CSV table of C-alpha atoms in Angstrom, one decimal:
chain,number,residue,atom,x,y,z
A,1,UNK,CA,-41.3,-25.4,-4.0
A,2,UNK,CA,-40.7,-24.1,-1.1
A,3,UNK,CA,-36.9,-24.2,-1.7
A,4,UNK,CA,-37.2,-22.2,-4.3
A,5,UNK,CA,-38.9,-19.5,-2.6
A,6,UNK,CA,-36.7,-19.4,0.2
A,7,UNK,CA,-33.6,-19.3,-2.2
A,8,UNK,CA,-35.5,-16.3,-4.2
A,9,UNK,CA,-36.4,-14.1,-0.7
A,10,UNK,CA,-32.5,-14.7,0.4
A,11,UNK,CA,-31.4,-13.3,-3.3
A,12,UNK,CA,-33.6,-10.5,-3.0
A,13,UNK,CA,-32.3,-9.7,0.8
A,14,UNK,CA,-28.9,-10.0,-0.3
A,15,UNK,CA,-29.7,-7.4,-3.1
A,16,UNK,CA,-31.2,-5.0,-0.6
A,17,UNK,CA,-28.1,-5.2,2.1
A,18,UNK,CA,-25.6,-4.4,-1.3
A,19,UNK,CA,-27.6,-1.0,-1.3
A,20,UNK,CA,-24.8,1.5,-1.0
A,21,UNK,CA,-24.7,3.7,2.1
A,22,UNK,CA,-25.1,7.4,2.4
A,23,UNK,CA,-22.0,8.9,3.5
A,24,UNK,CA,-22.3,11.0,7.0
A,25,UNK,CA,-21.2,14.4,6.8
A,26,UNK,CA,-18.2,15.5,8.3
A,27,UNK,CA,-18.7,16.6,12.0
A,28,UNK,CA,-17.9,20.2,12.6
A,29,UNK,CA,-15.1,21.2,14.9
A,30,UNK,CA,-15.3,23.8,17.3
A,31,UNK,CA,-12.6,26.8,16.1
A,32,UNK,CA,-10.6,27.8,19.0
A,33,UNK,CA,-8.3,30.0,17.4
A,34,UNK,CA,-8.0,33.5,18.4
A,35,UNK,CA,-7.8,36.7,15.8
A,36,UNK,CA,-7.0,39.9,16.9
A,37,UNK,CA,-8.1,42.6,14.8
A,38,UNK,CA,-6.7,46.0,14.5
A,39,UNK,CA,-8.7,49.4,14.3
A,40,UNK,CA,-7.5,51.3,11.3
A,41,UNK,CA,-10.5,53.6,11.2
A,42,UNK,CA,-13.6,54.5,13.1
A,43,UNK,CA,-16.0,56.6,13.4
A,44,UNK,CA,-19.1,57.6,16.1
A,45,UNK,CA,-22.6,57.9,14.6
A,46,UNK,CA,-24.3,58.4,17.8
A,47,UNK,CA,-25.5,54.8,19.0
A,48,UNK,CA,-29.0,54.5,20.6
A,49,UNK,CA,-30.2,51.1,18.9
A,50,UNK,CA,-29.3,47.9,21.0
A,51,UNK,CA,-30.1,45.7,17.6
A,52,UNK,CA,-27.0,47.2,15.6
A,53,UNK,CA,-27.7,49.1,12.4
A,54,UNK,CA,-25.5,47.6,9.4
A,55,UNK,CA,-23.8,49.9,7.2
A,56,UNK,CA,-23.6,49.4,3.3
A,57,UNK,CA,-21.0,49.7,0.7
A,58,UNK,CA,-21.4,50.9,-2.7
A,59,UNK,CA,-18.5,51.9,-5.5
A,60,UNK,CA,-16.2,53.1,-2.9
A,61,UNK,CA,-18.2,54.6,-0.5
A,62,UNK,CA,-20.3,53.6,2.8
A,63,UNK,CA,-23.4,54.6,3.6
A,64,UNK,CA,-24.6,54.3,7.4
A,65,UNK,CA,-27.3,55.7,9.8
A,66,UNK,CA,-27.8,56.1,13.4
A,67,UNK,CA,-31.2,55.0,15.4
A,68,UNK,CA,-31.9,58.4,16.2
A,69,UNK,CA,-32.4,59.7,12.1
A,70,UNK,CA,-29.0,60.7,10.9
A,71,UNK,CA,-27.6,59.0,7.5
A,72,UNK,CA,-23.7,59.4,6.3
A,73,UNK,CA,-22.2,59.1,3.5
A,74,UNK,CA,-18.4,58.5,4.1
A,75,UNK,CA,-15.9,57.7,1.5
A,76,UNK,CA,-13.4,54.5,2.6
A,77,UNK,CA,-11.5,56.6,4.8
A,78,UNK,CA,-14.0,57.5,6.6
A,79,UNK,CA,-14.1,60.9,5.3
A,80,UNK,CA,-17.7,62.4,5.4
A,81,UNK,CA,-18.9,63.2,2.2
A,82,UNK,CA,-22.7,64.4,3.5
A,83,UNK,CA,-25.1,63.7,6.3
A,84,UNK,CA,-28.6,64.3,6.4
A,85,UNK,CA,-30.8,64.4,9.6
A,86,UNK,CA,-34.3,62.8,8.8
A,87,UNK,CA,-35.8,63.6,12.7
A,88,UNK,CA,-37.4,60.0,12.0
A,89,UNK,CA,-36.2,57.1,14.1
A,90,UNK,CA,-34.5,54.4,12.1
A,91,UNK,CA,-34.7,50.7,11.9
A,92,UNK,CA,-32.6,47.7,10.4
A,93,UNK,CA,-29.7,49.7,8.5
A,94,UNK,CA,-29.0,50.9,5.1
A,95,UNK,CA,-28.6,50.1,1.5
A,96,UNK,CA,-27.4,51.7,-1.3
A,97,UNK,CA,-26.2,51.6,-4.7
A,98,UNK,CA,-24.9,54.3,-7.5
A,99,UNK,CA,-27.8,56.4,-7.2
A,100,UNK,CA,-29.1,56.3,-3.7
A,101,UNK,CA,-29.1,55.7,-0.1
A,102,UNK,CA,-31.9,53.8,1.6
A,103,UNK,CA,-33.3,53.6,5.1
A,104,UNK,CA,-36.4,52.4,6.7
A,105,UNK,CA,-38.2,54.7,9.6
A,106,UNK,CA,-40.2,53.1,12.9
A,107,UNK,CA,-43.0,54.5,11.1
A,108,UNK,CA,-43.0,52.0,8.3
A,109,UNK,CA,-42.0,54.3,5.4
A,110,UNK,CA,-38.7,53.8,2.9
A,111,UNK,CA,-36.9,56.9,2.5
A,112,UNK,CA,-34.3,57.0,-0.5
A,113,UNK,CA,-31.9,59.6,-0.8
A,114,UNK,CA,-29.4,60.9,-3.1
A,115,UNK,CA,-26.4,59.5,-3.4
A,116,UNK,CA,-24.9,62.7,-4.6
A,117,UNK,CA,-25.9,65.2,-1.9
A,118,UNK,CA,-28.4,63.3,0.3
A,119,UNK,CA,-31.7,65.1,-0.9
A,120,UNK,CA,-34.7,63.0,-0.4
A,121,UNK,CA,-35.6,61.6,-3.7
A,122,UNK,CA,-38.8,59.8,-2.5
A,123,UNK,CA,-40.8,58.2,0.1
A,124,UNK,CA,-42.8,55.0,0.1
A,125,UNK,CA,-45.4,53.9,2.9
A,126,UNK,CA,-44.8,50.6,3.6
A,127,UNK,CA,-47.4,47.5,5.0
A,128,UNK,CA,-45.1,47.0,8.1
A,129,UNK,CA,-41.7,48.8,9.6
A,130,UNK,CA,-38.3,46.7,8.9
A,131,UNK,CA,-35.9,45.4,11.2
A,132,UNK,CA,-33.5,44.6,7.8
A,133,UNK,CA,-31.7,46.8,6.0
A,134,UNK,CA,-33.1,47.5,2.7
A,135,UNK,CA,-31.1,45.7,-0.3
A,136,UNK,CA,-30.6,47.6,-3.5
A,137,UNK,CA,-29.8,47.0,-7.1
A,138,UNK,CA,-29.2,49.4,-9.9
A,139,UNK,CA,-32.8,49.3,-10.6
A,140,UNK,CA,-34.7,48.0,-7.5
A,141,UNK,CA,-34.7,48.0,-3.6
A,142,UNK,CA,-36.2,44.9,-1.7
A,143,UNK,CA,-37.7,45.5,1.4
A,144,UNK,CA,-38.5,42.7,4.2
A,145,UNK,CA,-41.2,43.9,6.2
A,146,UNK,CA,-42.2,42.4,9.9
A,147,UNK,CA,-45.2,41.2,8.9
A,148,UNK,CA,-44.3,38.5,6.1
A,149,UNK,CA,-44.4,41.1,3.1
A,150,UNK,CA,-41.5,41.7,0.7
A,151,UNK,CA,-41.4,44.4,-1.7
A,152,UNK,CA,-39.2,45.2,-4.8
A,153,UNK,CA,-39.5,49.2,-5.6
A,154,UNK,CA,-38.0,51.0,-8.4
A,155,UNK,CA,-35.1,53.2,-7.3
A,156,UNK,CA,-36.1,55.9,-9.9
A,157,UNK,CA,-39.8,56.3,-9.5
A,158,UNK,CA,-40.3,54.9,-6.2
A,159,UNK,CA,-43.2,52.7,-7.7
A,160,UNK,CA,-44.3,49.2,-6.1
A,161,UNK,CA,-42.8,46.9,-9.0
A,162,UNK,CA,-43.8,43.4,-7.1
A,163,UNK,CA,-44.9,42.3,-3.7
A,164,UNK,CA,-44.9,39.0,-1.9
A,165,UNK,CA,-46.9,37.5,1.0
A,166,UNK,CA,-45.3,35.1,3.1
A,167,UNK,CA,-47.3,32.8,4.8
A,168,UNK,CA,-46.0,34.0,8.2
A,169,UNK,CA,-47.2,32.3,11.3
A,170,UNK,CA,-43.6,32.1,13.5
A,171,UNK,CA,-42.9,34.7,16.1
A,172,UNK,CA,-38.9,36.2,16.0
A,173,UNK,CA,-36.9,38.4,18.2
A,174,UNK,CA,-36.6,41.9,16.7
A,175,UNK,CA,-33.9,41.8,14.3
A,176,UNK,CA,-34.4,38.9,11.6
A,177,UNK,CA,-32.3,37.7,8.8
A,178,UNK,CA,-30.9,39.9,6.0
A,179,UNK,CA,-31.7,39.1,2.5
A,180,UNK,CA,-28.9,37.9,0.2
A,181,UNK,CA,-28.9,38.5,-3.5
A,182,UNK,CA,-27.1,36.1,-5.8
A,183,UNK,CA,-27.4,36.9,-9.5
A,184,UNK,CA,-31.1,36.8,-10.3
A,185,UNK,CA,-32.0,35.5,-7.3
A,186,UNK,CA,-33.2,36.7,-3.8
A,187,UNK,CA,-33.2,34.5,-0.9
A,188,UNK,CA,-35.1,35.4,2.2
A,189,UNK,CA,-34.6,33.2,5.3
A,190,UNK,CA,-38.4,34.1,6.9
A,191,UNK,CA,-38.8,34.3,10.8
A,192,UNK,CA,-41.0,30.8,10.4
A,193,UNK,CA,-37.8,28.7,9.9
A,194,UNK,CA,-38.5,28.9,5.9
A,195,UNK,CA,-36.2,30.5,3.0
A,196,UNK,CA,-37.9,31.0,-0.1
A,197,UNK,CA,-36.0,32.0,-3.5
A,198,UNK,CA,-37.5,34.9,-5.5
A,199,UNK,CA,-37.1,35.4,-9.3
A,200,UNK,CA,-35.2,38.9,-8.7
A,201,UNK,CA,-37.8,40.9,-11.3
A,202,UNK,CA,-40.7,39.6,-11.4
A,203,UNK,CA,-41.3,37.8,-7.3
A,204,UNK,CA,-42.1,34.7,-9.0
A,205,UNK,CA,-41.1,31.8,-6.4
A,206,UNK,CA,-38.6,29.4,-7.5
A,207,UNK,CA,-38.3,27.1,-4.4
A,208,UNK,CA,-39.3,27.1,-0.7
A,209,UNK,CA,-37.8,24.9,2.4
A,210,UNK,CA,-38.5,24.3,5.7
A,211,UNK,CA,-34.9,24.7,7.5
A,212,UNK,CA,-35.9,24.7,10.9
A,213,UNK,CA,-38.8,23.9,12.7
A,214,UNK,CA,-39.5,24.8,16.7
A,215,UNK,CA,-38.5,22.6,19.4
A,216,UNK,CA,-38.5,22.8,23.0
A,217,UNK,CA,-41.3,23.6,25.9
A,218,UNK,CA,-40.9,27.7,26.3
A,219,UNK,CA,-42.0,29.7,23.8
A,220,UNK,CA,-38.5,31.5,23.7
A,221,UNK,CA,-36.9,27.9,22.8
A,222,UNK,CA,-39.2,27.3,20.1
A,223,UNK,CA,-38.3,30.5,18.0
A,224,UNK,CA,-36.5,29.7,15.0
A,225,UNK,CA,-35.7,32.9,13.2
A,226,UNK,CA,-32.2,34.3,12.4
A,227,UNK,CA,-30.4,37.6,12.3
A,228,UNK,CA,-27.8,35.5,9.9
A,229,UNK,CA,-28.4,36.7,6.0
A,230,UNK,CA,-28.5,33.0,3.7
A,231,UNK,CA,-25.0,32.5,2.4
A,232,UNK,CA,-24.5,31.8,-0.9
A,233,UNK,CA,-21.5,30.0,-2.5
A,234,UNK,CA,-20.5,28.0,-5.4
A,235,UNK,CA,-24.3,27.1,-6.1
A,236,UNK,CA,-24.9,26.4,-2.4
A,237,UNK,CA,-27.0,28.2,0.5
A,238,UNK,CA,-26.0,27.7,3.9
A,239,UNK,CA,-28.4,28.8,6.8
A,240,UNK,CA,-28.4,29.1,10.5
A,241,UNK,CA,-31.5,29.9,12.6
A,242,UNK,CA,-31.5,30.6,16.4
A,243,UNK,CA,-32.0,27.5,17.6
A,244,UNK,CA,-29.0,26.0,16.4
A,245,UNK,CA,-30.4,24.2,12.8
A,246,UNK,CA,-27.6,24.6,10.0
A,247,UNK,CA,-28.6,23.8,6.7
A,248,UNK,CA,-26.7,23.5,3.3
A,249,UNK,CA,-29.4,23.3,0.1
A,250,UNK,CA,-29.0,23.7,-3.7
A,251,UNK,CA,-29.2,26.7,-4.5
A,252,UNK,CA,-31.0,26.3,-8.0
A,253,UNK,CA,-33.3,23.7,-6.9
A,254,UNK,CA,-33.6,24.1,-3.3
A,255,UNK,CA,-32.6,20.5,-2.4
A,256,UNK,CA,-31.2,19.7,1.1
A,257,UNK,CA,-27.8,18.4,0.8
A,258,UNK,CA,-27.2,18.6,4.5
A,259,UNK,CA,-29.1,19.4,7.8
A,260,UNK,CA,-27.6,19.6,11.2
A,261,UNK,CA,-28.4,20.5,14.9
A,262,UNK,CA,-26.7,21.7,17.3
A,263,UNK,CA,-27.5,19.4,20.6
A,264,UNK,CA,-27.2,19.8,23.9
A,265,UNK,CA,-23.9,19.9,25.7
A,266,UNK,CA,-22.7,22.0,22.5
A,267,UNK,CA,-21.8,18.6,20.5
A,268,UNK,CA,-22.6,18.3,16.9
A,269,UNK,CA,-25.2,15.4,16.0
A,270,UNK,CA,-26.8,14.3,12.4
A,271,UNK,CA,-30.4,14.9,12.8
A,272,UNK,CA,-31.5,12.5,10.2
A,273,UNK,CA,-34.7,11.8,11.6
A,274,UNK,CA,-35.5,15.1,11.9
A,275,UNK,CA,-39.5,16.1,11.0
A,276,UNK,CA,-38.1,18.9,8.4
A,277,UNK,CA,-36.5,15.2,6.3
A,278,UNK,CA,-40.5,15.0,5.3
A,279,UNK,CA,-40.7,18.2,3.8
C-alpha cells in the first residue's frame, strides 16, 4: 500500500513538472540611434507655459494656442486662417474637429470656438480645470479634469451628455496623460496609475486596471502619473508611467499581457512579483 502511494505521488509530481512554462518577455534594448529633424515650417505663439500646450489637427488645419489666451487656426503651411484672443489663461492644449476648436481655461471653463471664424459657440463651467487637451469627435468633446471627473459634452449645444467620476486618490505633477480614443472606446490613464476604458457615447466603464503602484520613500518617488497618452495598436493598449512602469494590455478586455518596470541603473527587469499582478 505504501509503495503504491509513493508511486502515485511521484506520478503527480512528474505531471506538475511537465506543465509548460510561460515565456519571459523579450528584454527591451536601449535605442542609441540619433535622428536629426529639419524644420520645414515654424510659427511663434508667444510661449509662456512650461508644460507645453498641445496643438490639434483636423481636416487639413492645425489649431494651436498660447498660455496667454490666443487661439490660432492655421493651414498645413502654417498660414494663419484666424486668431482670437480670449484674454484668459489657457491650460492643457487644444482639441479640434470639423466644426469647432476647444480649449480649457484656468478658471475651469471649456470654450468652444467656431472653426469658420473663431467666434465663441459656447462656454461650459467645469468641476475643475484641466491640464490635458480636450479630445473632440464630430459629436462630443471630452474633458478630463484635475479632480478625477470625466465629461462628455455635446459639440452643438454645449450640454453635458455624461459625467463619470474616478475614485482618484493619487497625486500627480501638473500636466497629466492625454486621453486616447480608439473606435468607440475612450482610454483614460488617471494620476493614480489606473487605466479605464469608457464606452464613448454613454460613459459606461468597460474595464479598468491598475498599471502602476507607488514605490519609494519620498512623496516624489511615489508619484505614478504620466504625461504620455495610452497608445492603442492592433487591439492592444500600452501605458508608461512616470516611475518607469510599462504595461501592455488587451484593449478589449483589459487583460495584462506584459508588465515591466525600469529598475535601478537603467536596466530592464521582469517584475513577476509586482503587487499589481494581484489585480
